[in-house]
mmCIF file of C-alpha atoms and ligand atoms in Angstrom:
data_model
loop_
_atom_site.group_PDB
_atom_site.id
_atom_site.type_symbol
_atom_site.label_atom_id
_atom_site.label_comp_id
_atom_site.label_asym_id
_atom_site.label_seq_id
_atom_site.Cartn_x
_atom_site.Cartn_y
_atom_site.Cartn_z
ATOM 1 C CA MET A 1345 -0.165 -0.062 -0.431
ATOM 2 C CA ALA A 1346 1.568 3.659 -0.969
ATOM 3 C CA ILE A 1347 0.961 5.870 1.960
ATOM 4 C CA PRO A 1348 1.270 9.602 1.643
ATOM 5 C CA GLU A 1349 3.832 11.457 4.059
ATOM 6 C CA THR A 1350 1.306 12.810 6.543
ATOM 7 C CA LEU A 1351 -2.269 10.816 6.773
ATOM 8 C CA PRO A 1352 -4.452 13.232 9.359
ATOM 9 C CA GLY A 1353 -5.685 10.104 12.441
ATOM 10 C CA PRO A 1354 -3.495 7.863 13.241
ATOM 11 C CA ALA A 1355 0.053 7.269 11.644
ATOM 12 C CA PRO A 1356 -0.197 3.586 9.907
ATOM 13 C CA ALA A 1357 2.253 1.068 10.995
ATOM 14 C CA GLU A 1358 5.030 0.103 8.980
ATOM 15 C CA ARG A 1359 3.541 -3.461 8.007
ATOM 16 C CA MET A 1360 0.357 -1.423 5.830
ATOM 17 C CA SER A 1361 4.126 -0.623 3.435
ATOM 18 C CA ARG A 1362 4.112 -4.505 2.963
ATOM 19 C CA VAL A 1363 0.652 -5.405 1.489
ATOM 20 C CA LYS A 1364 -1.082 -3.952 -1.464
ATOM 21 C CA GLU A 1365 -4.995 -4.717 -2.098
ATOM 22 C CA SER A 1366 -5.675 -7.744 -4.245
ATOM 23 C CA PRO A 1367 -5.431 -7.175 -7.995
ATOM 24 C CA SER A 1368 -8.911 -9.296 -8.054
ATOM 25 C CA SER A 1369 -10.424 -6.869 -5.899
ATOM 26 C CA ARG A 1370 -9.356 -4.133 -7.796
ATOM 27 C CA VAL A 1371 -10.575 -4.845 -11.379
ATOM 28 C CA ALA A 1372 -13.768 -5.647 -9.658
ATOM 29 C CA ASP A 1373 -13.843 -2.471 -8.729
ATOM 30 C CA ARG A 1374 -12.350 -1.276 -12.209
ATOM 31 C CA VAL A 1375 -15.115 -3.302 -13.738
ATOM 32 C CA ARG A 1376 -17.822 -1.958 -11.838
ATOM 33 C CA ASP A 1377 -16.229 1.716 -12.327
ATOM 34 C CA PHE A 1378 -16.445 0.954 -16.270
ATOM 35 C CA GLN A 1379 -20.121 -0.529 -15.842
ATOM 36 C CA ALA A 1380 -21.451 2.716 -14.189
ATOM 37 C CA ALA A 1381 -20.461 4.612 -16.763
ATOM 38 C CA GLY A 1382 -22.146 3.024 -19.185
ATOM 39 C CA ARG A 1383 -19.469 0.935 -20.882
ATOM 40 C CA LYS A 1384 -20.420 -2.329 -21.801
ATOM 41 C CA VAL A 1385 -18.055 -5.133 -20.215
ATOM 42 C CA LEU A 1386 -16.828 -8.726 -20.825
ATOM 43 C CA PRO A 1387 -15.381 -9.660 -17.418
ATOM 44 C CA LEU A 1388 -13.666 -12.498 -17.876
ATOM 45 C CA THR A 1389 -12.300 -12.099 -13.855
ATOM 46 C CA ILE A 1390 -14.725 -12.990 -12.474
ATOM 47 C CA GLY A 1391 -13.433 -15.538 -9.244
ATOM 48 C CA GLU A 1392 -16.711 -16.912 -8.172
ATOM 49 C CA PRO A 1393 -19.373 -19.629 -9.227
ATOM 50 C CA ASP A 1394 -22.299 -17.204 -11.287
ATOM 51 C CA PHE A 1395 -24.059 -20.001 -10.023
ATOM 52 C CA ASP A 1396 -27.065 -19.569 -7.286
ATOM 53 C CA THR A 1397 -26.363 -20.966 -3.837
ATOM 54 C CA PRO A 1398 -28.590 -24.190 -3.846
ATOM 55 C CA ASP A 1399 -31.888 -23.981 -2.535
ATOM 56 C CA HIS A 1400 -31.281 -26.624 0.541
ATOM 57 C CA VAL A 1401 -28.615 -24.742 2.002
ATOM 58 C CA LYS A 1402 -30.659 -21.583 1.829
ATOM 59 C CA GLU A 1403 -32.960 -23.567 3.975
ATOM 60 C CA ALA A 1404 -31.198 -24.465 6.186
ATOM 61 C CA ALA A 1405 -29.782 -20.865 6.802
ATOM 62 C CA VAL A 1406 -33.370 -20.100 7.321
ATOM 63 C CA ALA A 1407 -34.222 -22.431 9.289
ATOM 64 C CA ALA A 1408 -30.916 -21.663 11.563
ATOM 65 C CA ILE A 1409 -31.625 -18.210 12.063
ATOM 66 C CA ARG A 1410 -35.515 -19.169 12.925
ATOM 67 C CA ALA A 1411 -33.994 -21.803 15.545
ATOM 68 C CA GLY A 1412 -32.413 -18.479 17.375
ATOM 69 C CA GLU A 1413 -28.686 -20.032 16.212
ATOM 70 C CA THR A 1414 -27.861 -16.252 16.123
ATOM 71 C CA LYS A 1415 -25.059 -16.016 18.943
ATOM 72 C CA TYR A 1416 -22.272 -16.592 18.819
ATOM 73 C CA THR A 1417 -20.210 -20.462 18.292
ATOM 74 C CA SER A 1418 -17.159 -21.382 19.766
ATOM 75 C CA ALA A 1419 -13.855 -19.558 17.561
ATOM 76 C CA ASN A 1420 -13.238 -22.925 15.563
ATOM 77 C CA GLY A 1421 -16.805 -23.285 15.230
ATOM 78 C CA THR A 1422 -19.693 -25.379 16.006
ATOM 79 C CA PRO A 1423 -19.649 -29.075 16.660
ATOM 80 C CA ALA A 1424 -21.947 -29.753 14.165
ATOM 81 C CA LEU A 1425 -20.011 -28.211 11.194
ATOM 82 C CA ARG A 1426 -16.640 -29.572 12.288
ATOM 83 C CA ARG A 1427 -17.942 -33.257 12.317
ATOM 84 C CA ALA A 1428 -19.872 -32.170 8.280
ATOM 85 C CA VAL A 1429 -15.557 -31.544 7.745
ATOM 86 C CA THR A 1430 -13.810 -34.645 8.936
ATOM 87 C CA ALA A 1431 -16.726 -36.666 7.457
ATOM 88 C CA ARG A 1432 -15.628 -34.876 4.160
ATOM 89 C CA LEU A 1433 -12.259 -35.136 5.103
ATOM 90 C CA LEU A 1434 -12.909 -38.896 6.032
ATOM 91 C CA ARG A 1435 -14.388 -39.481 2.272
ATOM 92 C CA LYS A 1436 -11.344 -37.541 0.394
ATOM 93 C CA THR A 1437 -8.253 -38.336 2.505
ATOM 94 C CA GLY A 1438 -9.264 -41.835 3.747
ATOM 95 C CA GLN A 1439 -8.091 -39.510 7.222
ATOM 96 C CA SER A 1440 -10.257 -39.528 10.487
ATOM 97 C CA TYR A 1441 -9.764 -35.954 11.703
ATOM 98 C CA GLY A 1442 -10.361 -34.994 15.812
ATOM 99 C CA HIS A 1443 -12.498 -32.193 16.176
ATOM 100 C CA ASP A 1444 -9.431 -30.330 17.480
ATOM 101 C CA GLU A 1445 -7.759 -30.728 14.486
ATOM 102 C CA ILE A 1446 -10.322 -28.670 12.363
ATOM 103 C CA CYS A 1447 -10.250 -24.798 12.445
ATOM 104 C CA VAL A 1448 -13.580 -22.839 10.803
ATOM 105 C CA GLY A 1449 -13.174 -19.849 10.176
ATOM 106 C CA GLY A 1450 -14.210 -16.461 7.903
ATOM 107 C CA GLY A 1451 -13.298 -18.093 4.129
ATOM 108 C CA ALA A 1452 -10.331 -20.212 3.597
ATOM 109 C CA LYS A 1453 -8.587 -16.705 3.132
ATOM 110 C CA GLN A 1454 -9.030 -15.807 6.743
ATOM 111 C CA LEU A 1455 -7.923 -19.735 7.704
ATOM 112 C CA ILE A 1456 -3.723 -18.850 5.578
ATOM 113 C CA PHE A 1457 -3.729 -15.648 6.718
ATOM 114 C CA LEU A 1458 -3.526 -16.893 10.009
ATOM 115 C CA ALA A 1459 -1.875 -20.173 9.620
ATOM 116 C CA PHE A 1460 0.929 -17.705 8.540
ATOM 117 C CA MET A 1461 0.200 -15.845 11.368
ATOM 118 C CA ALA A 1462 0.269 -18.244 13.959
ATOM 119 C CA THR A 1463 3.416 -19.666 12.619
ATOM 120 C CA LEU A 1464 5.533 -16.925 10.581
ATOM 121 C CA ASP A 1465 8.681 -15.352 12.710
ATOM 122 C CA GLU A 1466 10.763 -12.224 11.004
ATOM 123 C CA GLY A 1467 12.468 -13.771 8.431
ATOM 124 C CA ASP A 1468 10.688 -17.107 8.182
ATOM 125 C CA GLU A 1469 10.315 -18.078 3.968
ATOM 126 C CA VAL A 1470 7.466 -19.267 2.791
ATOM 127 C CA VAL A 1471 8.104 -21.508 -1.114
ATOM 128 C CA VAL A 1472 5.634 -20.315 -3.081
ATOM 129 C CA PRO A 1473 5.425 -21.918 -6.719
ATOM 130 C CA ALA A 1474 4.713 -19.150 -9.340
ATOM 131 C CA PRO A 1475 2.013 -18.920 -11.391
ATOM 132 C CA TYR A 1476 0.878 -18.119 -7.480
ATOM 133 C CA TRP A 1477 -3.207 -17.264 -6.132
ATOM 134 C CA VAL A 1478 -2.539 -13.351 -5.508
ATOM 135 C CA SER A 1479 -2.973 -13.198 -2.124
ATOM 136 C CA TYR A 1480 -0.177 -15.385 -0.893
ATOM 137 C CA PRO A 1481 2.713 -13.784 -1.535
ATOM 138 C CA ASP A 1482 1.277 -10.381 0.316
ATOM 139 C CA MET A 1483 -0.454 -12.568 3.365
ATOM 140 C CA VAL A 1484 3.579 -14.278 3.957
ATOM 141 C CA THR A 1485 4.858 -10.734 3.901
ATOM 142 C CA VAL A 1486 2.439 -8.941 6.196
ATOM 143 C CA ASN A 1487 2.939 -11.928 8.974
ATOM 144 C CA GLY A 1488 6.870 -11.346 8.845
ATOM 145 C CA GLY A 1489 7.959 -13.771 6.503
ATOM 146 C CA ARG A 1490 9.506 -14.065 3.605
ATOM 147 C CA PRO A 1491 8.108 -15.174 0.412
ATOM 148 C CA VAL A 1492 10.483 -17.472 -1.682
ATOM 149 C CA ILE A 1493 8.622 -17.509 -5.632
ATOM 150 C CA ILE A 1494 9.572 -20.748 -7.567
ATOM 151 C CA GLY A 1495 9.169 -20.387 -11.542
ATOM 152 C CA THR A 1496 7.238 -23.088 -13.060
ATOM 153 C CA THR A 1497 6.903 -23.463 -17.420
ATOM 154 C CA ALA A 1498 4.146 -24.610 -19.183
ATOM 155 C CA ALA A 1499 6.491 -27.849 -20.892
ATOM 156 C CA GLU A 1500 6.135 -28.703 -16.572
ATOM 157 C CA GLY A 1501 2.192 -28.200 -16.173
ATOM 158 C CA TYR A 1502 3.241 -24.761 -14.150
ATOM 159 C CA LYS A 1503 3.795 -27.071 -11.557
ATOM 160 C CA ILE A 1504 6.842 -27.245 -9.045
ATOM 161 C CA THR A 1505 9.376 -30.532 -9.554
ATOM 162 C CA PRO A 1506 10.912 -32.208 -6.357
ATOM 163 C CA GLU A 1507 14.587 -30.749 -7.788
ATOM 164 C CA ARG A 1508 13.053 -27.350 -7.716
ATOM 165 C CA LEU A 1509 11.542 -27.791 -4.330
ATOM 166 C CA ARG A 1510 14.715 -29.161 -2.725
ATOM 167 C CA ALA A 1511 17.080 -26.070 -3.963
ATOM 168 C CA ALA A 1512 14.504 -23.871 -2.815
ATOM 169 C CA ILE A 1513 14.321 -24.697 1.114
ATOM 170 C CA THR A 1514 16.623 -22.791 3.681
ATOM 171 C CA ASP A 1515 16.660 -23.187 7.012
ATOM 172 C CA ARG A 1516 14.473 -20.738 7.211
ATOM 173 C CA THR A 1517 11.587 -22.277 5.550
ATOM 174 C CA LYS A 1518 8.567 -22.775 7.159
ATOM 175 C CA TRP A 1519 6.037 -23.497 4.978
ATOM 176 C CA VAL A 1520 5.696 -24.567 1.138
ATOM 177 C CA VAL A 1521 2.448 -23.755 -0.022
ATOM 178 C CA LEU A 1522 0.659 -26.486 -2.714
ATOM 179 C CA ASN A 1523 -2.305 -25.095 -4.556
ATOM 180 C CA THR A 1524 -4.235 -27.930 -6.663
ATOM 181 C CA PRO A 1525 -5.960 -27.128 -8.504
ATOM 182 C CA ASN A 1526 -4.339 -24.217 -8.530
ATOM 183 C CA ASN A 1527 -5.761 -20.527 -9.417
ATOM 184 C CA PRO A 1528 -5.010 -19.272 -12.260
ATOM 185 C CA THR A 1529 -3.594 -22.329 -14.161
ATOM 186 C CA GLY A 1530 -5.541 -25.291 -13.439
ATOM 187 C CA ALA A 1531 -2.984 -27.935 -12.580
ATOM 188 C CA VAL A 1532 -3.853 -30.778 -10.847
ATOM 189 C CA TYR A 1533 -1.030 -32.214 -8.937
ATOM 190 C CA SER A 1534 -0.843 -36.161 -9.452
ATOM 191 C CA GLU A 1535 0.022 -38.753 -6.930
ATOM 192 C CA ALA A 1536 2.828 -39.832 -7.736
ATOM 193 C CA GLU A 1537 3.849 -35.410 -7.962
ATOM 194 C CA LEU A 1538 3.217 -35.133 -4.130
ATOM 195 C CA ARG A 1539 4.650 -37.846 -3.453
ATOM 196 C CA GLY A 1540 7.626 -36.792 -5.148
ATOM 197 C CA LEU A 1541 6.985 -33.274 -3.308
ATOM 198 C CA THR A 1542 6.718 -35.033 -0.118
ATOM 199 C CA ASP A 1543 9.053 -37.020 0.210
ATOM 200 C CA VAL A 1544 11.125 -33.800 -0.414
ATOM 201 C CA VAL A 1545 9.511 -32.392 2.756
ATOM 202 C CA ARG A 1546 9.487 -35.521 4.717
ATOM 203 C CA ALA A 1547 13.910 -34.976 4.860
ATOM 204 C CA HIS A 1548 13.156 -31.671 6.075
ATOM 205 C CA PRO A 1549 11.543 -31.733 9.560
ATOM 206 C CA HIS A 1550 11.303 -28.082 9.977
ATOM 207 C CA VAL A 1551 9.165 -27.781 6.816
ATOM 208 C CA SER A 1552 5.250 -27.929 6.506
ATOM 209 C CA ILE A 1553 3.205 -27.543 3.168
ATOM 210 C CA LEU A 1554 0.433 -25.383 3.330
ATOM 211 C CA CYS A 1555 -1.855 -27.201 0.721
ATOM 212 C CA ASP A 1556 -4.960 -25.361 -1.031
ATOM 213 C CA GLU A 1557 -7.789 -27.113 -2.118
ATOM 214 C CA ILE A 1558 -10.490 -24.947 -2.470
ATOM 215 C CA TYR A 1559 -11.257 -25.809 -6.070
ATOM 216 C CA ASP A 1560 -10.634 -29.355 -5.659
ATOM 217 C CA GLU A 1561 -14.390 -30.307 -6.092
ATOM 218 C CA ILE A 1562 -13.979 -28.328 -9.400
ATOM 219 C CA ASN A 1563 -12.461 -31.153 -11.481
ATOM 220 C CA TYR A 1564 -12.512 -32.296 -14.548
ATOM 221 C CA GLY A 1565 -10.501 -35.876 -14.240
ATOM 222 C CA ALA A 1566 -11.990 -39.159 -14.067
ATOM 223 C CA GLN A 1567 -10.292 -39.764 -10.029
ATOM 224 C CA PRO A 1568 -10.692 -36.739 -7.533
ATOM 225 C CA VAL A 1569 -7.841 -34.718 -6.829
ATOM 226 C CA PRO A 1570 -5.206 -35.648 -4.857
ATOM 227 C CA SER A 1571 -4.560 -34.678 -1.102
ATOM 228 C CA ALA A 1572 -0.972 -33.656 0.379
ATOM 229 C CA VAL A 1573 -2.345 -35.929 3.255
ATOM 230 C CA THR A 1574 -3.752 -39.209 1.320
ATOM 231 C CA VAL A 1575 0.261 -39.950 -0.388
ATOM 232 C CA ALA A 1576 1.889 -38.966 3.398
ATOM 233 C CA PRO A 1577 -0.248 -39.856 5.772
ATOM 234 C CA ASP A 1578 2.940 -39.821 8.193
ATOM 235 C CA LEU A 1579 2.709 -35.920 7.486
ATOM 236 C CA ARG A 1580 -0.397 -35.558 8.842
ATOM 237 C CA GLU A 1581 0.697 -32.435 11.249
ATOM 238 C CA ARG A 1582 2.707 -30.986 9.072
ATOM 239 C CA VAL A 1583 0.283 -30.615 6.056
ATOM 240 C CA PHE A 1584 -2.076 -27.948 7.042
ATOM 241 C CA LEU A 1585 -5.443 -28.724 4.275
ATOM 242 C CA VAL A 1586 -7.259 -25.485 3.673
ATOM 243 C CA ASN A 1587 -10.587 -26.047 1.504
ATOM 244 C CA GLY A 1588 -13.970 -24.015 2.233
ATOM 245 C CA VAL A 1589 -17.899 -23.751 1.018
ATOM 246 C CA SER A 1590 -16.951 -20.953 -1.293
ATOM 247 C CA LYS A 1591 -16.543 -22.517 -4.765
ATOM 248 C CA ALA A 1592 -17.667 -26.091 -4.491
ATOM 249 C CA TYR A 1593 -21.220 -24.779 -3.492
ATOM 250 C CA ALA A 1594 -21.849 -21.411 -4.931
ATOM 251 C CA MET A 1595 -21.653 -19.664 -1.627
ATOM 252 C CA THR A 1596 -18.449 -17.336 -1.944
ATOM 253 C CA GLY A 1597 -20.497 -14.319 0.189
ATOM 254 C CA TRP A 1598 -21.410 -16.956 3.250
ATOM 255 C CA ARG A 1599 -17.507 -16.871 4.227
ATOM 256 C CA ILE A 1600 -17.235 -20.025 5.404
ATOM 257 C CA GLY A 1601 -13.990 -22.197 5.080
ATOM 258 C CA TYR A 1602 -11.963 -24.972 6.829
ATOM 259 C CA GLY A 1603 -8.690 -26.718 8.099
ATOM 260 C CA ALA A 1604 -7.161 -29.507 9.318
ATOM 261 C CA GLY A 1605 -4.111 -29.983 10.349
ATOM 262 C CA ALA A 1606 -1.368 -29.851 13.638
ATOM 263 C CA ARG A 1607 -4.013 -29.999 17.015
ATOM 264 C CA TRP A 1608 -2.064 -26.781 17.877
ATOM 265 C CA LEU A 1609 -1.990 -25.241 14.563
ATOM 266 C CA CYS A 1610 -6.047 -24.825 15.179
ATOM 267 C CA GLY A 1611 -6.276 -23.951 18.400
ATOM 268 C CA ALA A 1612 -3.509 -21.597 17.656
ATOM 269 C CA ILE A 1613 -5.761 -20.154 14.883
ATOM 270 C CA GLY A 1614 -9.387 -20.941 17.119
ATOM 271 C CA THR A 1615 -6.812 -18.260 19.611
ATOM 272 C CA LEU A 1616 -6.375 -15.412 17.026
ATOM 273 C CA GLN A 1617 -10.068 -15.624 15.919
ATOM 274 C CA SER A 1618 -11.340 -15.287 19.426
ATOM 275 C CA GLN A 1619 -8.966 -12.427 19.692
ATOM 276 C CA SER A 1620 -10.259 -10.889 16.245
ATOM 277 C CA SER A 1621 -13.667 -11.686 14.964
ATOM 278 C CA SER A 1622 -14.447 -14.416 18.106
ATOM 279 C CA CYS A 1623 -16.004 -17.413 15.387
ATOM 280 C CA PRO A 1624 -17.295 -17.210 11.923
ATOM 281 C CA SER A 1625 -21.139 -16.625 11.688
ATOM 282 C CA SER A 1626 -23.736 -18.927 13.046
ATOM 283 C CA VAL A 1627 -26.178 -18.678 10.554
ATOM 284 C CA SER A 1628 -23.353 -19.528 7.136
ATOM 285 C CA GLN A 1629 -21.790 -22.565 9.331
ATOM 286 C CA ALA A 1630 -25.641 -24.029 9.737
ATOM 287 C CA ALA A 1631 -25.480 -23.539 5.602
ATOM 288 C CA ALA A 1632 -21.775 -24.828 5.237
ATOM 289 C CA VAL A 1633 -23.112 -28.011 7.179
ATOM 290 C CA ALA A 1634 -26.367 -28.446 5.018
ATOM 291 C CA ALA A 1635 -24.040 -28.064 1.785
ATOM 292 C CA LEU A 1636 -21.298 -30.336 3.186
ATOM 293 C CA ASP A 1637 -23.850 -32.928 3.981
ATOM 294 C CA GLY A 1638 -26.296 -32.485 1.138
ATOM 295 C CA GLY A 1639 -24.573 -35.106 -1.835
ATOM 296 C CA ARG A 1640 -22.993 -34.336 -4.822
ATOM 297 C CA GLU A 1641 -26.304 -33.099 -7.079
ATOM 298 C CA PHE A 1642 -25.143 -29.950 -7.133
ATOM 299 C CA ILE A 1643 -21.470 -30.504 -7.646
ATOM 300 C CA ASP A 1644 -22.180 -33.030 -10.775
ATOM 301 C CA ARG A 1645 -24.159 -30.567 -12.785
ATOM 302 C CA THR A 1646 -21.999 -27.275 -12.120
ATOM 303 C CA VAL A 1647 -18.943 -29.249 -13.150
ATOM 304 C CA GLY A 1648 -21.058 -30.319 -16.143
ATOM 305 C CA VAL A 1649 -21.936 -26.698 -17.495
ATOM 306 C CA TYR A 1650 -18.005 -25.519 -16.288
ATOM 307 C CA THR A 1651 -16.449 -28.394 -18.451
ATOM 308 C CA ALA A 1652 -18.667 -27.017 -21.868
ATOM 309 C CA ARG A 1653 -18.173 -23.327 -20.884
ATOM 310 C CA ARG A 1654 -14.190 -24.496 -20.525
ATOM 311 C CA ASP A 1655 -14.122 -26.350 -23.915
ATOM 312 C CA LEU A 1656 -15.170 -23.217 -25.380
ATOM 313 C CA LEU A 1657 -13.406 -20.597 -24.114
ATOM 314 C CA VAL A 1658 -10.294 -23.296 -24.934
ATOM 315 C CA SER A 1659 -10.791 -23.813 -27.973
ATOM 316 C CA GLY A 1660 -11.945 -20.289 -29.114
ATOM 317 C CA LEU A 1661 -8.515 -18.860 -27.809
ATOM 318 C CA ALA A 1662 -6.781 -21.743 -29.057
ATOM 319 C CA ALA A 1663 -7.836 -20.466 -32.315
ATOM 320 C CA ILE A 1664 -6.963 -16.405 -32.017
ATOM 321 C CA ASP A 1665 -3.290 -16.561 -33.592
ATOM 322 C CA GLY A 1666 -0.582 -15.185 -30.848
ATOM 323 C CA LEU A 1667 -2.681 -16.737 -27.828
ATOM 324 C CA ARG A 1668 -1.963 -20.212 -26.326
ATOM 325 C CA PRO A 1669 -4.574 -21.455 -23.869
ATOM 326 C CA THR A 1670 -3.496 -24.313 -21.331
ATOM 327 C CA THR A 1671 -6.495 -26.697 -20.733
ATOM 328 C CA PRO A 1672 -7.549 -26.809 -17.175
ATOM 329 C CA GLU A 1673 -7.856 -29.913 -15.095
ATOM 330 C CA GLY A 1674 -9.347 -27.701 -12.149
ATOM 331 C CA GLY A 1675 -11.289 -24.697 -11.403
ATOM 332 C CA PHE A 1676 -13.102 -22.254 -13.539
ATOM 333 C CA TYR A 1677 -9.782 -20.056 -14.979
ATOM 334 C CA VAL A 1678 -8.265 -20.335 -18.352
ATOM 335 C CA TRP A 1679 -4.175 -19.247 -18.243
ATOM 336 C CA VAL A 1680 -3.259 -18.206 -21.472
ATOM 337 C CA ASP A 1681 0.127 -17.156 -22.690
ATOM 338 C CA ALA A 1682 0.590 -14.496 -24.698
ATOM 339 C CA SER A 1683 4.123 -13.469 -24.599
ATOM 340 C CA ALA A 1684 3.689 -13.195 -28.259
ATOM 341 C CA LEU A 1685 1.927 -10.220 -28.813
ATOM 342 C CA LEU A 1686 4.227 -8.288 -26.105
ATOM 343 C CA GLY A 1687 6.232 -5.730 -28.415
ATOM 344 C CA SER A 1688 3.225 -5.416 -30.492
ATOM 345 C CA VAL A 1689 1.253 -2.178 -32.161
ATOM 346 C CA THR A 1690 -1.406 -1.200 -31.629
ATOM 347 C CA PRO A 1691 -3.983 0.730 -33.781
ATOM 348 C CA SER A 1692 -2.977 4.351 -32.779
ATOM 349 C CA GLY A 1693 0.912 3.443 -32.645
ATOM 350 C CA LYS A 1694 1.222 2.413 -28.941
ATOM 351 C CA GLU A 1695 4.159 -0.308 -28.085
ATOM 352 C CA VAL A 1696 2.822 -2.990 -26.310
ATOM 353 C CA THR A 1697 5.561 -3.422 -23.657
ATOM 354 C CA SER A 1698 3.655 -4.963 -20.263
ATOM 355 C CA ASP A 1699 1.092 -7.180 -19.503
ATOM 356 C CA ALA A 1700 -0.906 -4.165 -18.147
ATOM 357 C CA ASP A 1701 -0.674 -2.834 -22.062
ATOM 358 C CA LEU A 1702 -2.317 -5.685 -23.394
ATOM 359 C CA ALA A 1703 -5.498 -5.475 -20.848
ATOM 360 C CA GLU A 1704 -5.584 -2.443 -21.772
ATOM 361 C CA HIS A 1705 -5.665 -3.008 -25.382
ATOM 362 C CA PHE A 1706 -8.301 -5.703 -24.754
ATOM 363 C CA LEU A 1707 -10.699 -3.184 -22.951
ATOM 364 C CA ASP A 1708 -10.530 -0.316 -25.133
ATOM 365 C CA THR A 1709 -11.181 -2.487 -28.242
ATOM 366 C CA SER A 1710 -13.771 -5.084 -27.244
ATOM 367 C CA GLY A 1711 -14.687 -4.406 -23.575
ATOM 368 C CA VAL A 1712 -12.733 -7.838 -22.532
ATOM 369 C CA VAL A 1713 -11.641 -7.941 -19.050
ATOM 370 C CA VAL A 1714 -8.905 -10.359 -18.236
ATOM 371 C CA ILE A 1715 -6.663 -10.076 -14.800
ATOM 372 C CA THR A 1716 -2.277 -9.748 -16.042
ATOM 373 C CA GLY A 1717 -0.195 -12.790 -15.644
ATOM 374 C CA ASP A 1718 2.439 -10.241 -13.812
ATOM 375 C CA SER A 1719 -0.144 -10.223 -10.776
ATOM 376 C CA TYR A 1720 0.895 -14.369 -10.370
ATOM 377 C CA GLY A 1721 4.290 -13.520 -10.403
ATOM 378 C CA CYS A 1722 3.999 -14.919 -14.484
ATOM 379 C CA PRO A 1723 4.150 -12.014 -17.361
ATOM 380 C CA GLY A 1724 2.992 -13.027 -20.129
ATOM 381 C CA HIS A 1725 -0.511 -14.550 -19.565
ATOM 382 C CA PHE A 1726 -3.576 -13.651 -18.707
ATOM 383 C CA ARG A 1727 -6.436 -15.330 -17.221
ATOM 384 C CA ALA A 1728 -9.912 -15.948 -18.293
ATOM 385 C CA SER A 1729 -12.938 -17.082 -16.028
ATOM 386 C CA PHE A 1730 -15.445 -19.622 -17.475
ATOM 387 C CA ALA A 1731 -17.198 -18.953 -14.352
ATOM 388 C CA LEU A 1732 -19.465 -16.694 -17.499
ATOM 389 C CA SER A 1733 -22.708 -17.370 -19.509
ATOM 390 C CA SER A 1734 -21.512 -19.167 -22.518
ATOM 391 C CA GLU A 1735 -23.157 -16.761 -24.719
ATOM 392 C CA THR A 1736 -20.943 -13.821 -22.689
ATOM 393 C CA ILE A 1737 -17.439 -16.422 -23.413
ATOM 394 C CA ARG A 1738 -18.131 -16.437 -27.000
ATOM 395 C CA GLU A 1739 -18.781 -12.533 -27.250
ATOM 396 C CA ALA A 1740 -15.300 -11.868 -25.300
ATOM 397 C CA VAL A 1741 -13.401 -14.605 -27.493
ATOM 398 C CA ALA A 1742 -14.651 -12.635 -30.265
ATOM 399 C CA GLY A 1743 -13.645 -9.241 -28.582
ATOM 400 C CA LEU A 1744 -10.701 -10.124 -27.888
ATOM 401 C CA ALA A 1745 -10.038 -12.114 -31.707
ATOM 402 C CA ARG A 1746 -10.632 -8.699 -33.052
ATOM 403 C CA ALA A 1747 -8.248 -7.048 -30.201
ATOM 404 C CA VAL A 1748 -6.067 -9.434 -31.188
ATOM 405 C CA GLU A 1749 -6.236 -8.941 -34.930
ATOM 406 C CA SER A 1750 -6.263 -5.276 -34.400
ATOM 407 C CA LEU A 1751 -2.451 -5.618 -33.103
ATOM 408 C CA ARG A 1752 0.651 -5.279 -35.735
ATOM 409 C CA ARG A 1753 3.580 -7.585 -35.082
HETATM 410 C C1 PLP B 998 -6.427 -20.580 -4.734
HETATM 411 C C2 PLP B 998 -7.478 -19.507 -3.950
HETATM 412 N N1 PLP B 998 -7.180 -20.051 -2.142
HETATM 413 C C3 PLP B 998 -8.725 -19.683 -1.529
HETATM 414 C C4 PLP B 998 -9.163 -18.283 -1.941
HETATM 415 C C5 PLP B 998 -10.421 -17.915 -0.802
HETATM 416 O O1 PLP B 998 -11.653 -18.486 -0.652
HETATM 417 P P1 PLP B 998 -12.865 -18.197 0.468
HETATM 418 O O2 PLP B 998 -13.857 -17.308 -0.370
HETATM 419 O O3 PLP B 998 -12.880 -19.734 0.964
HETATM 420 O O4 PLP B 998 -11.843 -17.323 1.199
HETATM 421 C C6 PLP B 998 -9.285 -18.391 -3.237
HETATM 422 C C7 PLP B 998 -10.355 -17.576 -3.637
HETATM 423 O O5 PLP B 998 -11.038 -16.895 -4.321
HETATM 424 C C8 PLP B 998 -8.328 -18.724 -4.241
HETATM 425 O O6 PLP B 998 -8.634 -18.652 -5.471
#
């Protein structure tokens, strides 16, 4: 955050200079500004399902309100929600977590932030593979840590290898962040790949894995997305699994995430919650129980719709000379290599020298908004969401084709 020299009111803490607003929130504000000015935009920036929360979940929330479940709950979540989380984790990982090895918070985002707050001392390192979810580096730095970014390539499927991980680990490494399926690339680590990485972590007892699995239900593979604890159950206490109901059940606004891992860490996160938010929303927790216990009908139906949209967007982008999309294995984003367009010139004579120039050109020419690759630590790319209607995707692809064609290369 850029801090002016003099400000009215209390002086900001030094740590505020280490954190910036999330690029996705900034872009969302920009889209709203454009729309308010009466301009048509095609926002391929959307980071949440465009489906409505399932009815049975809403009804559970209304029933909870009527039943008076409107008071503070235990800092780490109601017993009912922790039971539902435990049952879900048993189904997914085969691991049976105790209620004190679970924590519930105001979204996966808050739990990741609190996990770093609870564990990082000044100068501790966190290995973050790039492209990364925009929030990890800032969450690390604001909590005193140092993100150690490891780049990955298209040829590696945008996944880190055991060799690269080994080379990045130092005496100060506390965490390795694994996000599978990945935002923004849609890459999913296979069991064998996870085994290779957990073998490296096993050999370094001071290192733990923060496994962000928030997109695991939005999975286009034939098998469930594997988890680090499934392949390395002996490392269970050194893996902090993070997940939530936001993406799988179209519940982003309900703000419920959950974590599973070492008893002390879940306890520490509970302590931090007890001194900050007190607890997650009681009503949202009741809704999350209904979501987790409510069967797979909603997930199966929405993943079917996402699959058709994914294919539409990937094939449309692949047909544009200069863009190279990666077909995602999970999540609802397509990661696009646009490096061939850097150095081109717009019809008004402006050279495209950065991701921001390219995004600006897309917006000016056809109202298409994308999130730039440099936001994810990987310039020369952009992320395009397909949590949008097929009609909007078709219009956006046509707009991008027009914008790319108009560039002089
Ligand atoms: C990789 C990743 N992790 C975590 C989150 C946060 O999810 P929640 O809504 O549960 O805070 C997001 C949301 O965009 C995400 O993309």
